[in-house]
JSON list of C-alpha atoms in Angstrom, two decimals:
[
{"chain": "U", "resi": 17, "resn": "MET", "atom": "CA", "xyz": [17.95, -13.73, -3.40]},
{"chain": "U", "resi": 18, "resn": "SER", "atom": "CA", "xyz": [18.37, -10.24, -2.03]},
{"chain": "U", "resi": 19, "resn": "ASP", "atom": "CA", "xyz": [17.66, -9.66, 1.64]},
{"chain": "U", "resi": 20, "resn": "ALA", "atom": "CA", "xyz": [15.95, -6.36, 0.77]},
{"chain": "U", "resi": 21, "resn": "ASN", "atom": "CA", "xyz": [12.21, -6.06, 1.06]},
{"chain": "U", "resi": 22, "resn": "PRO", "atom": "CA", "xyz": [10.85, -6.23, -2.53]},
{"chain": "U", "resi": 23, "resn": "CYS", "atom": "CA", "xyz": [8.17, -3.66, -1.60]},
{"chain": "U", "resi": 24, "resn": "LEU", "atom": "CA", "xyz": [10.90, -1.01, -1.37]},
{"chain": "U", "resi": 25, "resn": "ASN", "atom": "CA", "xyz": [11.44, -1.39, -5.12]},
{"chain": "U", "resi": 26, "resn": "CYS", "atom": "CA", "xyz": [7.79, -1.71, -6.06]},
{"chain": "U", "resi": 27, "resn": "GLY", "atom": "CA", "xyz": [5.00, 0.55, -4.78]},
{"chain": "U", "resi": 28, "resn": "ALA", "atom": "CA", "xyz": [2.59, -0.77, -7.40]},
{"chain": "U", "resi": 29, "resn": "CYS", "atom": "CA", "xyz": [-0.17, -1.45, -4.88]},
{"chain": "U", "resi": 30, "resn": "CYS", "atom": "CA", "xyz": [0.01, 2.21, -3.78]},
{"chain": "U", "resi": 31, "resn": "SER", "atom": "CA", "xyz": [-0.54, 3.28, -7.37]},
{"chain": "U", "resi": 32, "resn": "TYR", "atom": "CA", "xyz": [-3.15, 0.76, -8.42]},
{"chain": "U", "resi": 33, "resn": "PHE", "atom": "CA", "xyz": [-5.81, 0.39, -5.71]},
{"chain": "U", "resi": 34, "resn": "ARG", "atom": "CA", "xyz": [-8.14, 2.79, -3.96]},
{"chain": "U", "resi": 35, "resn": "VAL", "atom": "CA", "xyz": [-7.15, 2.87, -0.32]},
{"chain": "U", "resi": 36, "resn": "SER", "atom": "CA", "xyz": [-10.39, 3.37, 1.60]},
{"chain": "U", "resi": 37, "resn": "PHE", "atom": "CA", "xyz": [-11.08, 2.75, 5.26]},
{"chain": "U", "resi": 38, "resn": "TYR", "atom": "CA", "xyz": [-13.21, 3.72, 8.24]},
{"chain": "U", "resi": 39, "resn": "TRP", "atom": "CA", "xyz": [-12.78, 7.39, 9.16]},
{"chain": "U", "resi": 40, "resn": "GLY", "atom": "CA", "xyz": [-11.99, 6.43, 12.78]},
{"chain": "U", "resi": 41, "resn": "GLU", "atom": "CA", "xyz": [-8.48, 5.48, 11.63]},
{"chain": "U", "resi": 42, "resn": "CYS", "atom": "CA", "xyz": [-7.79, 9.20, 11.11]},
{"chain": "U", "resi": 43, "resn": "VAL", "atom": "CA", "xyz": [-6.24, 11.38, 13.79]},
{"chain": "U", "resi": 44, "resn": "SER", "atom": "CA", "xyz": [-9.54, 13.23, 14.27]},
{"chain": "U", "resi": 45, "resn": "GLY", "atom": "CA", "xyz": [-11.24, 9.89, 14.99]},
{"chain": "U", "resi": 46, "resn": "GLY", "atom": "CA", "xyz": [-8.59, 8.73, 17.45]},
{"chain": "U", "resi": 47, "resn": "GLY", "atom": "CA", "xyz": [-6.46, 6.89, 14.88]},
{"chain": "U", "resi": 48, "resn": "LEU", "atom": "CA", "xyz": [-3.08, 7.51, 13.29]},
{"chain": "U", "resi": 49, "resn": "VAL", "atom": "CA", "xyz": [-3.70, 8.51, 9.66]},
{"chain": "U", "resi": 50, "resn": "PRO", "atom": "CA", "xyz": [-3.21, 12.28, 9.17]},
{"chain": "U", "resi": 51, "resn": "ASP", "atom": "CA", "xyz": [-6.54, 13.94, 8.35]},
{"chain": "U", "resi": 52, "resn": "GLU", "atom": "CA", "xyz": [-5.01, 16.14, 5.65]},
{"chain": "U", "resi": 53, "resn": "LEU", "atom": "CA", "xyz": [-4.09, 13.05, 3.60]},
{"chain": "U", "resi": 54, "resn": "VAL", "atom": "CA", "xyz": [-7.62, 11.69, 3.20]},
{"chain": "U", "resi": 55, "resn": "SER", "atom": "CA", "xyz": [-10.80, 12.64, 1.38]},
{"chain": "U", "resi": 56, "resn": "GLN", "atom": "CA", "xyz": [-14.33, 11.74, 2.47]},
{"chain": "U", "resi": 57, "resn": "ILE", "atom": "CA", "xyz": [-15.99, 9.16, 0.18]},
{"chain": "U", "resi": 58, "resn": "SER", "atom": "CA", "xyz": [-19.05, 8.36, 2.31]},
{"chain": "U", "resi": 59, "resn": "PRO", "atom": "CA", "xyz": [-20.38, 9.36, 5.74]},
{"chain": "U", "resi": 60, "resn": "SER", "atom": "CA", "xyz": [-18.19, 6.73, 7.43]},
{"chain": "U", "resi": 61, "resn": "ARG", "atom": "CA", "xyz": [-15.37, 6.10, 4.95]},
{"chain": "U", "resi": 62, "resn": "VAL", "atom": "CA", "xyz": [-12.37, 8.01, 3.69]},
{"chain": "U", "resi": 63, "resn": "ALA", "atom": "CA", "xyz": [-9.75, 7.31, 1.04]},
{"chain": "U", "resi": 64, "resn": "MET", "atom": "CA", "xyz": [-6.13, 8.27, 0.82]},
{"chain": "U", "resi": 65, "resn": "ILE", "atom": "CA", "xyz": [-5.88, 11.32, -1.42]},
{"chain": "U", "resi": 66, "resn": "GLY", "atom": "CA", "xyz": [-4.78, 10.31, -4.87]},
{"chain": "U", "resi": 67, "resn": "THR", "atom": "CA", "xyz": [-6.26, 6.82, -4.73]},
{"chain": "U", "resi": 68, "resn": "GLU", "atom": "CA", "xyz": [-9.87, 7.77, -5.39]},
{"chain": "U", "resi": 69, "resn": "GLY", "atom": "CA", "xyz": [-9.47, 8.49, -9.12]},
{"chain": "U", "resi": 70, "resn": "LYS", "atom": "CA", "xyz": [-9.05, 6.46, -12.29]},
{"chain": "U", "resi": 71, "resn": "LYS", "atom": "CA", "xyz": [-5.25, 6.65, -12.15]},
{"chain": "U", "resi": 72, "resn": "PRO", "atom": "CA", "xyz": [-4.60, 6.14, -8.44]},
{"chain": "U", "resi": 73, "resn": "ARG", "atom": "CA", "xyz": [-1.41, 7.07, -6.68]},
{"chain": "U", "resi": 74, "resn": "CYS", "atom": "CA", "xyz": [-1.38, 7.49, -2.93]},
{"chain": "U", "resi": 75, "resn": "THR", "atom": "CA", "xyz": [-0.28, 10.91, -1.78]},
{"chain": "U", "resi": 76, "resn": "ALA", "atom": "CA", "xyz": [1.96, 9.27, 0.85]},
{"chain": "U", "resi": 77, "resn": "LEU", "atom": "CA", "xyz": [3.94, 7.29, -1.75]},
{"chain": "U", "resi": 78, "resn": "GLU", "atom": "CA", "xyz": [7.38, 8.72, -2.40]},
{"chain": "U", "resi": 79, "resn": "GLY", "atom": "CA", "xyz": [9.62, 7.64, -5.24]},
{"chain": "U", "resi": 80, "resn": "GLU", "atom": "CA", "xyz": [9.00, 5.92, -8.54]},
{"chain": "U", "resi": 81, "resn": "VAL", "atom": "CA", "xyz": [7.03, 2.71, -8.87]},
{"chain": "U", "resi": 82, "resn": "GLY", "atom": "CA", "xyz": [9.33, -0.17, -9.75]},
{"chain": "U", "resi": 83, "resn": "GLN", "atom": "CA", "xyz": [12.47, 1.81, -8.97]},
{"chain": "U", "resi": 84, "resn": "GLY", "atom": "CA", "xyz": [12.53, 2.70, -5.30]},
{"chain": "U", "resi": 85, "resn": "VAL", "atom": "CA", "xyz": [9.70, 3.83, -3.07]},
{"chain": "U", "resi": 86, "resn": "SER", "atom": "CA", "xyz": [8.77, 4.56, 0.50]},
{"chain": "U", "resi": 87, "resn": "CYS", "atom": "CA", "xyz": [5.69, 5.58, 2.43]},
{"chain": "U", "resi": 88, "resn": "SER", "atom": "CA", "xyz": [5.88, 8.99, 4.07]},
{"chain": "U", "resi": 89, "resn": "ILE", "atom": "CA", "xyz": [3.45, 7.82, 6.79]},
{"chain": "U", "resi": 90, "resn": "TYR", "atom": "CA", "xyz": [4.55, 4.19, 7.11]},
{"chain": "U", "resi": 91, "resn": "ASN", "atom": "CA", "xyz": [4.09, 4.05, 10.89]},
{"chain": "U", "resi": 92, "resn": "GLN", "atom": "CA", "xyz": [0.73, 5.84, 10.57]},
{"chain": "U", "resi": 93, "resn": "ARG", "atom": "CA", "xyz": [-0.63, 3.93, 7.57]},
{"chain": "U", "resi": 94, "resn": "SER", "atom": "CA", "xyz": [-4.19, 2.66, 7.43]},
{"chain": "U", "resi": 95, "resn": "SER", "atom": "CA", "xyz": [-5.40, -0.89, 7.97]},
{"chain": "U", "resi": 96, "resn": "PRO", "atom": "CA", "xyz": [-5.71, -1.72, 4.23]},
{"chain": "U", "resi": 97, "resn": "CYS", "atom": "CA", "xyz": [-2.01, -0.91, 3.87]},
{"chain": "U", "resi": 98, "resn": "ARG", "atom": "CA", "xyz": [-1.02, -2.79, 7.01]},
{"chain": "U", "resi": 99, "resn": "GLU", "atom": "CA", "xyz": [-3.03, -5.82, 5.91]},
{"chain": "U", "resi": 100, "resn": "PHE", "atom": "CA", "xyz": [-1.86, -5.97, 2.29]},
{"chain": "U", "resi": 101, "resn": "ASP", "atom": "CA", "xyz": [0.72, -8.73, 1.93]},
{"chain": "U", "resi": 102, "resn": "ALA", "atom": "CA", "xyz": [3.19, -9.00, -0.90]},
{"chain": "U", "resi": 103, "resn": "ALA", "atom": "CA", "xyz": [2.82, -12.22, -2.86]},
{"chain": "U", "resi": 104, "resn": "TRP", "atom": "CA", "xyz": [4.45, -15.11, -1.00]},
{"chain": "U", "resi": 105, "resn": "GLU", "atom": "CA", "xyz": [5.06, -12.98, 2.09]},
{"chain": "U", "resi": 106, "resn": "ASN", "atom": "CA", "xyz": [3.29, -15.58, 4.19]},
{"chain": "U", "resi": 107, "resn": "GLY", "atom": "CA", "xyz": [4.00, -18.48, 1.89]},
{"chain": "U", "resi": 108, "resn": "GLU", "atom": "CA", "xyz": [0.88, -17.78, -0.17]},
{"chain": "U", "resi": 109, "resn": "PRO", "atom": "CA", "xyz": [0.31, -16.11, -3.53]},
{"chain": "U", "resi": 110, "resn": "ASN", "atom": "CA", "xyz": [-1.48, -12.76, -3.68]},
{"chain": "U", "resi": 111, "resn": "GLU", "atom": "CA", "xyz": [-3.26, -12.21, -6.98]},
{"chain": "U", "resi": 112, "resn": "ARG", "atom": "CA", "xyz": [-3.89, -8.57, -6.10]},
{"chain": "U", "resi": 113, "resn": "CYS", "atom": "CA", "xyz": [-0.14, -7.97, -5.63]},
{"chain": "U", "resi": 114, "resn": "ASP", "atom": "CA", "xyz": [0.52, -9.72, -8.96]},
{"chain": "U", "resi": 115, "resn": "ALA", "atom": "CA", "xyz": [-2.15, -7.60, -10.72]},
{"chain": "U", "resi": 116, "resn": "ALA", "atom": "CA", "xyz": [-0.76, -4.34, -9.38]},
{"chain": "U", "resi": 117, "resn": "ARG", "atom": "CA", "xyz": [2.78, -5.29, -10.39]},
{"chain": "U", "resi": 118, "resn": "ALA", "atom": "CA", "xyz": [1.61, -6.37, -13.87]},
{"chain": "U", "resi": 119, "resn": "ALA", "atom": "CA", "xyz": [-0.08, -2.99, -14.40]},
{"chain": "U", "resi": 120, "resn": "PHE", "atom": "CA", "xyz": [3.38, -1.42, -14.19]},
{"chain": "U", "resi": 121, "resn": "GLY", "atom": "CA", "xyz": [5.16, -4.07, -16.24]},
{"chain": "U", "resi": 122, "resn": "LEU", "atom": "CA", "xyz": [6.72, -5.70, -13.19]},
{"chain": "U", "resi": 123, "resn": "PRO", "atom": "CA", "xyz": [6.95, -9.49, -12.99]},
{"chain": "U", "resi": 124, "resn": "PRO", "atom": "CA", "xyz": [5.11, -11.32, -10.23]},
{"chain": "U", "resi": 125, "resn": "LEU", "atom": "CA", "xyz": [7.09, -12.09, -7.11]},
{"chain": "U", "resi": 126, "resn": "GLU", "atom": "CA", "xyz": [8.31, -15.65, -6.82]},
{"chain": "U", "resi": 127, "resn": "PRO", "atom": "CA", "xyz": [8.22, -17.91, -3.76]},
{"chain": "U", "resi": 128, "resn": "GLY", "atom": "CA", "xyz": [11.17, -17.04, -1.52]},
{"chain": "U", "resi": 129, "resn": "GLN", "atom": "CA", "xyz": [11.45, -13.55, -2.99]},
{"chain": "U", "resi": 130, "resn": "SER", "atom": "CA", "xyz": [9.19, -12.16, -0.28]},
{"chain": "U", "resi": 131, "resn": "ASP", "atom": "CA", "xyz": [10.97, -13.51, 2.75]},
{"chain": "U", "resi": 132, "resn": "LEU", "atom": "CA", "xyz": [10.64, -9.93, 3.79]},
{"chain": "U", "resi": 133, "resn": "VAL", "atom": "CA", "xyz": [13.09, -8.01, 5.81]},
{"chain": "U", "resi": 134, "resn": "PRO", "atom": "CA", "xyz": [10.90, -5.64, 7.82]},
{"chain": "U", "resi": 135, "resn": "ILE", "atom": "CA", "xyz": [10.68, -2.11, 6.51]},
{"chain": "U", "resi": 136, "resn": "ALA", "atom": "CA", "xyz": [11.85, 0.47, 9.00]},
{"chain": "U", "resi": 137, "resn": "ILE", "atom": "CA", "xyz": [11.06, 3.76, 7.33]}
]
């Protein structure tokens, strides 16, 4: 097993799901997420630009899915990103992680593969 965080070679979740959250997480609302990286989707919710369409890809995602990726706002990311666990990260499967990976032809993570080394981007 590699000691590298498997998320650094994946990025599928950032290119599969809509990332929406309460607008108060944006800088203008007292939060951390840069305002210029979100679009309004309702009076109280925003989404990361790029994730609101049929072929989502977060504007903050850098690199190529499945090859090597990073988040350009990792320390400022929204709660959905902070709360999304890779499969087996906490000793439990994550069907959403598996589905995102499958959409890009990536195999599901196996137990022990997500004994994650923290990402310090």
